[in-house]
């Protein structure tokens, strides 16, 4: 059981380690820089930013480690960069396998197409869980060392709620992987869709067109609200998980009808 997921997951261990190391280094950099900002009135600088930029990026405060991390590490690192990476990676799952002939070989064994899609997608949990398990430990220890600790409960909640968001981003890539005929097109489509969603959410938040952001995954995961306000959007997490399930099932149905020749 789960041979495909186990095989694909083992192939992602090195990448998961690299992503986790990069995230920890990036987070540690801001932990180390925080004391040097003590004599800088960052909130005054923040007030000079355009209102839409502040609202759209969810910037609440920059005068603490938690404030800096919520913007620099999580809004950009988790919401944008990690989301794009996972969508780009999963866009190769089917389209890349078809192009390389790997799926032809795999489907010669007694395994269903639906199972191949589901277990291949499940393997993406390896980097997602690794980066969300290790990074908060590094952040917490770093904050404790500079005497500016991040709220432990909020930090854990942020990384738990990041999992549904990242899975949804990965599922978007998977959908492009089965609905577009070439790996390159699928990758570009998945990345483009998330960039457009991110920009749309940033531009319409707090405006009369705010209803548009409800169609973006970013609307349901707000690192600043979690880390600074202790606001946990469990309903949003449920929406993201439901969207992920719908996209995976749709991808399975599409793949069952695909001509691999």
PDB file of C-alpha atoms in Angstrom:
ATOM      1  CA  UNK A   1       0.000   0.000   0.000  1.00  0.00           C
ATOM      2  CA  UNK A   2       1.073   3.563  -0.734  1.00  0.00           C
ATOM      3  CA  UNK A   3       4.095   2.413  -2.733  1.00  0.00           C
ATOM      4  CA  UNK A   4       3.743   5.327  -5.152  1.00  0.00           C
ATOM      5  CA  UNK A   5       3.463   7.890  -2.354  1.00  0.00           C
ATOM      6  CA  UNK A   6       6.429   6.360  -0.554  1.00  0.00           C
ATOM      7  CA  UNK A   7       8.577   6.325  -3.696  1.00  0.00           C
ATOM      8  CA  UNK A   8       7.663   9.885  -4.679  1.00  0.00           C
ATOM      9  CA  UNK A   9       8.058  11.060  -1.103  1.00  0.00           C
ATOM     10  CA  UNK A  10      11.576   9.645  -0.847  1.00  0.00           C
ATOM     11  CA  UNK A  11      12.484  11.491  -4.051  1.00  0.00           C
ATOM     12  CA  UNK A  12      11.447  14.749  -2.354  1.00  0.00           C
ATOM     13  CA  UNK A  13      13.493  14.349   0.818  1.00  0.00           C
ATOM     14  CA  UNK A  14      16.507  16.250  -0.491  1.00  0.00           C
ATOM     15  CA  UNK A  15      14.361  19.072  -1.816  1.00  0.00           C
ATOM     16  CA  UNK A  16      12.438  19.173   1.462  1.00  0.00           C
ATOM     17  CA  UNK A  17      15.717  19.521   3.345  1.00  0.00           C
ATOM     18  CA  UNK A  18      16.888  22.305   1.060  1.00  0.00           C
ATOM     19  CA  UNK A  19      13.611  24.230   1.362  1.00  0.00           C
ATOM     20  CA  UNK A  20      13.597  23.858   5.126  1.00  0.00           C
ATOM     21  CA  UNK A  21      17.220  25.001   5.413  1.00  0.00           C
ATOM     22  CA  UNK A  22      16.503  28.026   3.206  1.00  0.00           C
ATOM     23  CA  UNK A  23      13.401  28.958   5.223  1.00  0.00           C
ATOM     24  CA  UNK A  24      15.293  28.627   8.513  1.00  0.00           C
ATOM     25  CA  UNK A  25      18.175  30.727   7.196  1.00  0.00           C
ATOM     26  CA  UNK A  26      15.780  33.411   5.928  1.00  0.00           C
ATOM     27  CA  UNK A  27      13.916  33.472   9.230  1.00  0.00           C
ATOM     28  CA  UNK A  28      17.113  33.514  11.260  1.00  0.00           C
ATOM     29  CA  UNK A  29      18.317  36.480   9.239  1.00  0.00           C
ATOM     30  CA  UNK A  30      15.351  38.555  10.391  1.00  0.00           C
ATOM     31  CA  UNK A  31      15.773  37.351  13.960  1.00  0.00           C
ATOM     32  CA  UNK A  32      19.392  38.535  13.858  1.00  0.00           C
ATOM     33  CA  UNK A  33      18.445  41.866  12.278  1.00  0.00           C
ATOM     34  CA  UNK A  34      15.618  42.681  14.701  1.00  0.00           C
ATOM     35  CA  UNK A  35      17.851  44.142  17.497  1.00  0.00           C
ATOM     36  CA  UNK A  36      19.481  46.516  15.000  1.00  0.00           C
ATOM     37  CA  UNK A  37      16.036  48.012  14.291  1.00  0.00           C
ATOM     38  CA  UNK A  38      15.582  49.041  17.939  1.00  0.00           C
ATOM     39  CA  UNK A  39      16.449  52.687  17.291  1.00  0.00           C
ATOM     40  CA  UNK A  40      14.553  52.865  14.010  1.00  0.00           C
ATOM     41  CA  UNK A  41      10.945  54.050  14.028  1.00  0.00           C
ATOM     42  CA  UNK A  42       9.673  51.428  11.608  1.00  0.00           C
ATOM     43  CA  UNK A  43       6.040  52.228  12.324  1.00  0.00           C
ATOM     44  CA  UNK A  44       6.671  55.816  11.206  1.00  0.00           C
ATOM     45  CA  UNK A  45       8.130  54.438   7.978  1.00  0.00           C
ATOM     46  CA  UNK A  46       5.117  52.156   7.697  1.00  0.00           C
ATOM     47  CA  UNK A  47       2.778  55.143   7.887  1.00  0.00           C
ATOM     48  CA  UNK A  48       4.447  56.559   4.782  1.00  0.00           C
ATOM     49  CA  UNK A  49       3.522  53.475   2.745  1.00  0.00           C
ATOM     50  CA  UNK A  50       0.449  53.671   0.467  1.00  0.00           C
ATOM     51  CA  UNK A  51      -2.641  52.491   2.339  1.00  0.00           C
ATOM     52  CA  UNK A  52      -3.465  49.825  -0.241  1.00  0.00           C
ATOM     53  CA  UNK A  53       0.053  48.381   0.067  1.00  0.00           C
ATOM     54  CA  UNK A  54      -0.279  48.129   3.860  1.00  0.00           C
ATOM     55  CA  UNK A  55      -3.772  46.627   3.745  1.00  0.00           C
ATOM     56  CA  UNK A  56      -3.081  44.364   0.786  1.00  0.00           C
ATOM     57  CA  UNK A  57       0.046  42.849   2.295  1.00  0.00           C
ATOM     58  CA  UNK A  58      -1.499  42.584   5.739  1.00  0.00           C
ATOM     59  CA  UNK A  59       1.188  44.748   7.326  1.00  0.00           C
ATOM     60  CA  UNK A  60       0.171  45.575  10.884  1.00  0.00           C
ATOM     61  CA  UNK A  61       3.402  46.415  12.673  1.00  0.00           C
ATOM     62  CA  UNK A  62       7.149  46.248  12.111  1.00  0.00           C
ATOM     63  CA  UNK A  63       8.373  47.159  15.596  1.00  0.00           C
ATOM     64  CA  UNK A  64       8.760  43.582  16.840  1.00  0.00           C
ATOM     65  CA  UNK A  65      10.150  40.263  15.667  1.00  0.00           C
ATOM     66  CA  UNK A  66       6.640  38.916  15.156  1.00  0.00           C
ATOM     67  CA  UNK A  67       5.693  41.950  13.069  1.00  0.00           C
ATOM     68  CA  UNK A  68       8.757  41.632  10.847  1.00  0.00           C
ATOM     69  CA  UNK A  69       8.330  37.895  10.418  1.00  0.00           C
ATOM     70  CA  UNK A  70       4.638  38.159   9.569  1.00  0.00           C
ATOM     71  CA  UNK A  71       5.472  40.365   6.591  1.00  0.00           C
ATOM     72  CA  UNK A  72       8.956  39.431   5.441  1.00  0.00           C
ATOM     73  CA  UNK A  73       8.973  35.703   6.148  1.00  0.00           C
ATOM     74  CA  UNK A  74       5.344  34.608   6.032  1.00  0.00           C
ATOM     75  CA  UNK A  75       3.515  37.005   3.702  1.00  0.00           C
ATOM     76  CA  UNK A  76       6.230  36.714   1.084  1.00  0.00           C
ATOM     77  CA  UNK A  77       8.003  33.474   1.966  1.00  0.00           C
ATOM     78  CA  UNK A  78       5.021  31.269   2.797  1.00  0.00           C
ATOM     79  CA  UNK A  79       2.091  32.864   0.990  1.00  0.00           C
ATOM     80  CA  UNK A  80       3.911  33.755  -2.227  1.00  0.00           C
ATOM     81  CA  UNK A  81       7.227  31.923  -2.669  1.00  0.00           C
ATOM     82  CA  UNK A  82       6.329  28.564  -1.138  1.00  0.00           C
ATOM     83  CA  UNK A  83       2.913  28.631  -2.758  1.00  0.00           C
ATOM     84  CA  UNK A  84       4.446  29.278  -6.169  1.00  0.00           C
ATOM     85  CA  UNK A  85       7.075  26.596  -5.691  1.00  0.00           C
ATOM     86  CA  UNK A  86       4.521  23.932  -4.767  1.00  0.00           C
ATOM     87  CA  UNK A  87       2.215  24.859  -7.644  1.00  0.00           C
ATOM     88  CA  UNK A  88       5.185  24.766 -10.043  1.00  0.00           C
ATOM     89  CA  UNK A  89       6.330  21.393  -8.705  1.00  0.00           C
ATOM     90  CA  UNK A  90       2.959  19.667  -8.814  1.00  0.00           C
ATOM     91  CA  UNK A  91       2.346  21.016 -12.308  1.00  0.00           C
ATOM     92  CA  UNK A  92       4.959  18.449 -13.355  1.00  0.00           C
ATOM     93  CA  UNK A  93       3.374  15.460 -11.613  1.00  0.00           C
ATOM     94  CA  UNK A  94       1.259  14.270 -14.516  1.00  0.00           C
ATOM     95  CA  UNK A  95       2.322  16.402 -17.474  1.00  0.00           C
ATOM     96  CA  UNK A  96       6.005  15.738 -16.786  1.00  0.00           C
ATOM     97  CA  UNK A  97       5.388  12.031 -16.207  1.00  0.00           C
ATOM     98  CA  UNK A  98       3.537  11.717 -19.490  1.00  0.00           C
ATOM     99  CA  UNK A  99       6.244  13.542 -21.434  1.00  0.00           C
ATOM    100  CA  UNK A 100       9.056  11.476 -19.939  1.00  0.00           C
ATOM    101  CA  UNK A 101       7.188   8.181 -20.321  1.00  0.00           C
ATOM    102  CA  UNK A 102       7.504   7.521 -16.598  1.00  0.00           C
ATOM    103  CA  UNK A 103       3.739   7.199 -16.164  1.00  0.00           C
ATOM    104  CA  UNK A 104       3.516   4.680 -18.999  1.00  0.00           C
ATOM    105  CA  UNK A 105       5.925   2.460 -17.092  1.00  0.00           C
ATOM    106  CA  UNK A 106       4.122   2.987 -13.801  1.00  0.00           C
ATOM    107  CA  UNK A 107       0.691   2.249 -15.260  1.00  0.00           C
ATOM    108  CA  UNK A 108       1.985  -1.027 -16.692  1.00  0.00           C
ATOM    109  CA  UNK A 109       1.817  -2.259 -13.094  1.00  0.00           C
ATOM    110  CA  UNK A 110      -1.532  -3.107 -11.417  1.00  0.00           C
ATOM    111  CA  UNK A 111      -2.203   0.391 -10.115  1.00  0.00           C
ATOM    112  CA  UNK A 112      -5.123   2.617 -11.060  1.00  0.00           C
ATOM    113  CA  UNK A 113      -4.741   6.063 -12.557  1.00  0.00           C
ATOM    114  CA  UNK A 114      -6.716   7.612  -9.714  1.00  0.00           C
ATOM    115  CA  UNK A 115      -4.352   6.071  -7.202  1.00  0.00           C
ATOM    116  CA  UNK A 116      -1.303   7.343  -9.106  1.00  0.00           C
ATOM    117  CA  UNK A 117      -2.653  10.891  -8.998  1.00  0.00           C
ATOM    118  CA  UNK A 118      -3.671  10.728  -5.328  1.00  0.00           C
ATOM    119  CA  UNK A 119      -0.435   9.177  -4.075  1.00  0.00           C
ATOM    120  CA  UNK A 120       1.787  11.377  -6.240  1.00  0.00           C
ATOM    121  CA  UNK A 121      -0.019  14.395  -4.846  1.00  0.00           C
ATOM    122  CA  UNK A 122       0.291  13.055  -1.301  1.00  0.00           C
ATOM    123  CA  UNK A 123       4.077  12.991  -1.677  1.00  0.00           C
ATOM    124  CA  UNK A 124       4.062  16.779  -1.737  1.00  0.00           C
ATOM    125  CA  UNK A 125       3.319  16.597   2.003  1.00  0.00           C
ATOM    126  CA  UNK A 126       6.996  15.756   2.585  1.00  0.00           C
ATOM    127  CA  UNK A 127       8.349  19.270   1.909  1.00  0.00           C
ATOM    128  CA  UNK A 128       5.208  20.911   3.325  1.00  0.00           C
ATOM    129  CA  UNK A 129       5.420  19.117   6.661  1.00  0.00           C
ATOM    130  CA  UNK A 130       9.209  19.405   6.896  1.00  0.00           C
ATOM    131  CA  UNK A 131       9.335  23.161   6.438  1.00  0.00           C
ATOM    132  CA  UNK A 132       6.392  23.735   8.792  1.00  0.00           C
ATOM    133  CA  UNK A 133       7.785  21.461  11.492  1.00  0.00           C
ATOM    134  CA  UNK A 134      11.367  22.735  11.675  1.00  0.00           C
ATOM    135  CA  UNK A 135      11.051  26.460  10.936  1.00  0.00           C
ATOM    136  CA  UNK A 136       8.886  27.385  13.964  1.00  0.00           C
ATOM    137  CA  UNK A 137      11.404  25.733  16.287  1.00  0.00           C
ATOM    138  CA  UNK A 138      14.211  27.821  14.820  1.00  0.00           C
ATOM    139  CA  UNK A 139      12.106  30.980  15.005  1.00  0.00           C
ATOM    140  CA  UNK A 140      11.103  30.334  18.612  1.00  0.00           C
ATOM    141  CA  UNK A 141      14.685  29.670  19.741  1.00  0.00           C
ATOM    142  CA  UNK A 142      15.915  32.729  17.839  1.00  0.00           C
ATOM    143  CA  UNK A 143      13.301  34.976  19.440  1.00  0.00           C
ATOM    144  CA  UNK A 144      14.156  33.639  22.869  1.00  0.00           C
ATOM    145  CA  UNK A 145      17.875  34.335  22.321  1.00  0.00           C
ATOM    146  CA  UNK A 146      17.275  38.008  21.419  1.00  0.00           C
ATOM    147  CA  UNK A 147      14.705  38.412  24.217  1.00  0.00           C
ATOM    148  CA  UNK A 148      11.863  39.091  21.777  1.00  0.00           C
ATOM    149  CA  UNK A 149       9.965  35.801  21.833  1.00  0.00           C
ATOM    150  CA  UNK A 150       7.165  35.070  19.415  1.00  0.00           C
ATOM    151  CA  UNK A 151       3.904  33.863  20.959  1.00  0.00           C
ATOM    152  CA  UNK A 152       4.308  30.087  20.929  1.00  0.00           C
ATOM    153  CA  UNK A 153       0.633  29.251  20.428  1.00  0.00           C
ATOM    154  CA  UNK A 154       0.263  31.701  17.553  1.00  0.00           C
ATOM    155  CA  UNK A 155       3.471  30.444  15.945  1.00  0.00           C
ATOM    156  CA  UNK A 156       2.305  26.825  16.068  1.00  0.00           C
ATOM    157  CA  UNK A 157      -1.157  27.796  14.801  1.00  0.00           C
ATOM    158  CA  UNK A 158       0.379  29.674  11.881  1.00  0.00           C
ATOM    159  CA  UNK A 159       2.368  26.666  10.730  1.00  0.00           C
ATOM    160  CA  UNK A 160      -0.558  24.289  11.221  1.00  0.00           C
ATOM    161  CA  UNK A 161      -2.891  26.537   9.221  1.00  0.00           C
ATOM    162  CA  UNK A 162      -0.204  26.975   6.551  1.00  0.00           C
ATOM    163  CA  UNK A 163      -0.573  23.297   5.600  1.00  0.00           C
ATOM    164  CA  UNK A 164      -4.095  23.614   4.076  1.00  0.00           C
ATOM    165  CA  UNK A 165      -3.029  26.746   2.216  1.00  0.00           C
ATOM    166  CA  UNK A 166       0.065  25.124   0.736  1.00  0.00           C
ATOM    167  CA  UNK A 167      -1.875  21.985  -0.161  1.00  0.00           C
ATOM    168  CA  UNK A 168      -4.394  24.127  -2.029  1.00  0.00           C
ATOM    169  CA  UNK A 169      -1.571  25.822  -3.970  1.00  0.00           C
ATOM    170  CA  UNK A 170      -0.162  22.384  -4.811  1.00  0.00           C
ATOM    171  CA  UNK A 171      -3.611  21.183  -5.918  1.00  0.00           C
ATOM    172  CA  UNK A 172      -3.877  24.123  -8.302  1.00  0.00           C
ATOM    173  CA  UNK A 173      -0.603  22.999  -9.887  1.00  0.00           C
ATOM    174  CA  UNK A 174      -1.915  19.427 -10.087  1.00  0.00           C
ATOM    175  CA  UNK A 175      -5.037  20.599 -11.915  1.00  0.00           C
ATOM    176  CA  UNK A 176      -2.934  22.435 -14.479  1.00  0.00           C
ATOM    177  CA  UNK A 177      -0.839  19.286 -14.812  1.00  0.00           C
ATOM    178  CA  UNK A 178      -3.773  17.234 -16.073  1.00  0.00           C
ATOM    179  CA  UNK A 179      -5.717  19.879 -17.967  1.00  0.00           C
ATOM    180  CA  UNK A 180      -2.808  21.252 -20.038  1.00  0.00           C
ATOM    181  CA  UNK A 181      -1.005  19.035 -22.555  1.00  0.00           C
ATOM    182  CA  UNK A 182       2.624  20.005 -21.862  1.00  0.00           C
ATOM    183  CA  UNK A 183       4.681  20.214 -18.672  1.00  0.00           C
ATOM    184  CA  UNK A 184       6.024  23.629 -19.545  1.00  0.00           C
ATOM    185  CA  UNK A 185       2.544  25.036 -20.157  1.00  0.00           C
ATOM    186  CA  UNK A 186       1.244  23.502 -16.938  1.00  0.00           C
ATOM    187  CA  UNK A 187       4.060  25.028 -14.893  1.00  0.00           C
ATOM    188  CA  UNK A 188       3.586  28.450 -16.417  1.00  0.00           C
ATOM    189  CA  UNK A 189      -0.171  28.248 -16.036  1.00  0.00           C
ATOM    190  CA  UNK A 190      -0.005  27.256 -12.371  1.00  0.00           C
ATOM    191  CA  UNK A 191       2.513  29.949 -11.476  1.00  0.00           C
ATOM    192  CA  UNK A 192       0.629  32.560 -13.490  1.00  0.00           C
ATOM    193  CA  UNK A 193      -2.667  31.707 -11.821  1.00  0.00           C
ATOM    194  CA  UNK A 194      -1.229  32.094  -8.331  1.00  0.00           C
ATOM    195  CA  UNK A 195       0.585  35.331  -9.177  1.00  0.00           C
ATOM    196  CA  UNK A 196      -2.638  36.779 -10.563  1.00  0.00           C
ATOM    197  CA  UNK A 197      -4.512  35.602  -7.455  1.00  0.00           C
ATOM    198  CA  UNK A 198      -1.896  37.169  -5.170  1.00  0.00           C
ATOM    199  CA  UNK A 199      -1.956  40.492  -7.032  1.00  0.00           C
ATOM    200  CA  UNK A 200      -5.751  40.514  -7.217  1.00  0.00           C
ATOM    201  CA  UNK A 201      -6.048  39.868  -3.509  1.00  0.00           C
ATOM    202  CA  UNK A 202      -3.497  42.596  -2.735  1.00  0.00           C
ATOM    203  CA  UNK A 203      -5.220  45.163  -4.917  1.00  0.00           C
ATOM    204  CA  UNK A 204      -8.860  44.575  -3.928  1.00  0.00           C
ATOM    205  CA  UNK A 205      -8.518  43.993  -0.170  1.00  0.00           C
ATOM    206  CA  UNK A 206     -10.310  46.777   1.678  1.00  0.00           C
ATOM    207  CA  UNK A 207     -11.916  48.135  -1.501  1.00  0.00           C
ATOM    208  CA  UNK A 208     -15.444  47.948  -2.923  1.00  0.00           C
ATOM    209  CA  UNK A 209     -14.284  44.953  -4.963  1.00  0.00           C
ATOM    210  CA  UNK A 210     -13.127  42.950  -1.948  1.00  0.00           C
ATOM    211  CA  UNK A 211     -15.523  40.123  -2.852  1.00  0.00           C
ATOM    212  CA  UNK A 212     -13.024  39.115  -5.560  1.00  0.00           C
ATOM    213  CA  UNK A 213     -10.465  38.054  -2.982  1.00  0.00           C
ATOM    214  CA  UNK A 214     -12.806  35.298  -1.806  1.00  0.00           C
ATOM    215  CA  UNK A 215     -11.826  33.422  -4.958  1.00  0.00           C
ATOM    216  CA  UNK A 216      -8.127  33.447  -4.048  1.00  0.00           C
ATOM    217  CA  UNK A 217      -6.476  30.968  -1.633  1.00  0.00           C
ATOM    218  CA  UNK A 218      -4.614  33.869   0.022  1.00  0.00           C
ATOM    219  CA  UNK A 219      -7.891  35.175   1.425  1.00  0.00           C
ATOM    220  CA  UNK A 220      -8.140  32.156   3.715  1.00  0.00           C
ATOM    221  CA  UNK A 221      -4.640  32.280   5.201  1.00  0.00           C
ATOM    222  CA  UNK A 222      -3.507  35.522   6.861  1.00  0.00           C
ATOM    223  CA  UNK A 223      -0.155  35.129   8.685  1.00  0.00           C
ATOM    224  CA  UNK A 224      -0.342  38.609  10.243  1.00  0.00           C
ATOM    225  CA  UNK A 225      -3.758  37.980  11.783  1.00  0.00           C
ATOM    226  CA  UNK A 226      -2.540  34.681  13.237  1.00  0.00           C
ATOM    227  CA  UNK A 227       0.849  35.768  14.498  1.00  0.00           C
ATOM    228  CA  UNK A 228       0.015  39.271  15.757  1.00  0.00           C
ATOM    229  CA  UNK A 229      -3.683  39.071  16.678  1.00  0.00           C
ATOM    230  CA  UNK A 230      -4.081  35.406  17.539  1.00  0.00           C
ATOM    231  CA  UNK A 231      -6.963  35.154  15.061  1.00  0.00           C
ATOM    232  CA  UNK A 232      -7.286  31.642  13.669  1.00  0.00           C
ATOM    233  CA  UNK A 233      -9.461  31.255  10.591  1.00  0.00           C
ATOM    234  CA  UNK A 234     -10.488  27.604  10.976  1.00  0.00           C
ATOM    235  CA  UNK A 235     -13.325  28.098   8.508  1.00  0.00           C
ATOM    236  CA  UNK A 236     -10.798  29.352   5.974  1.00  0.00           C
ATOM    237  CA  UNK A 237      -8.680  26.266   6.525  1.00  0.00           C
ATOM    238  CA  UNK A 238     -11.745  24.106   5.893  1.00  0.00           C
ATOM    239  CA  UNK A 239     -12.428  25.974   2.644  1.00  0.00           C
ATOM    240  CA  UNK A 240      -8.830  25.413   1.522  1.00  0.00           C
ATOM    241  CA  UNK A 241      -8.999  21.701   2.325  1.00  0.00           C
ATOM    242  CA  UNK A 242     -12.325  21.387   0.508  1.00  0.00           C
ATOM    243  CA  UNK A 243     -10.891  23.189  -2.528  1.00  0.00           C
ATOM    244  CA  UNK A 244      -7.876  20.870  -2.434  1.00  0.00           C
ATOM    245  CA  UNK A 245     -10.103  17.799  -2.353  1.00  0.00           C
ATOM    246  CA  UNK A 246     -12.209  19.067  -5.265  1.00  0.00           C
ATOM    247  CA  UNK A 247      -9.125  19.813  -7.373  1.00  0.00           C
ATOM    248  CA  UNK A 248      -7.526  16.424  -6.640  1.00  0.00           C
ATOM    249  CA  UNK A 249     -10.739  14.526  -7.460  1.00  0.00           C
ATOM    250  CA  UNK A 250     -11.209  16.580 -10.632  1.00  0.00           C
ATOM    251  CA  UNK A 251      -7.602  15.803 -11.575  1.00  0.00           C
ATOM    252  CA  UNK A 252      -8.194  12.089 -10.991  1.00  0.00           C
ATOM    253  CA  UNK A 253     -11.311  12.117 -13.182  1.00  0.00           C
ATOM    254  CA  UNK A 254      -9.477  13.999 -15.914  1.00  0.00           C
ATOM    255  CA  UNK A 255      -6.455  11.686 -15.779  1.00  0.00           C
ATOM    256  CA  UNK A 256      -8.667   8.593 -16.045  1.00  0.00           C
ATOM    257  CA  UNK A 257      -9.884   9.880 -19.411  1.00  0.00           C
ATOM    258  CA  UNK A 258      -6.532  11.067 -20.738  1.00  0.00           C
ATOM    259  CA  UNK A 259      -4.941   9.505 -23.782  1.00  0.00           C
ATOM    260  CA  UNK A 260      -1.299   8.982 -22.829  1.00  0.00           C
ATOM    261  CA  UNK A 261      -0.312   8.139 -26.376  1.00  0.00           C
TER     262      UNK A 261
END
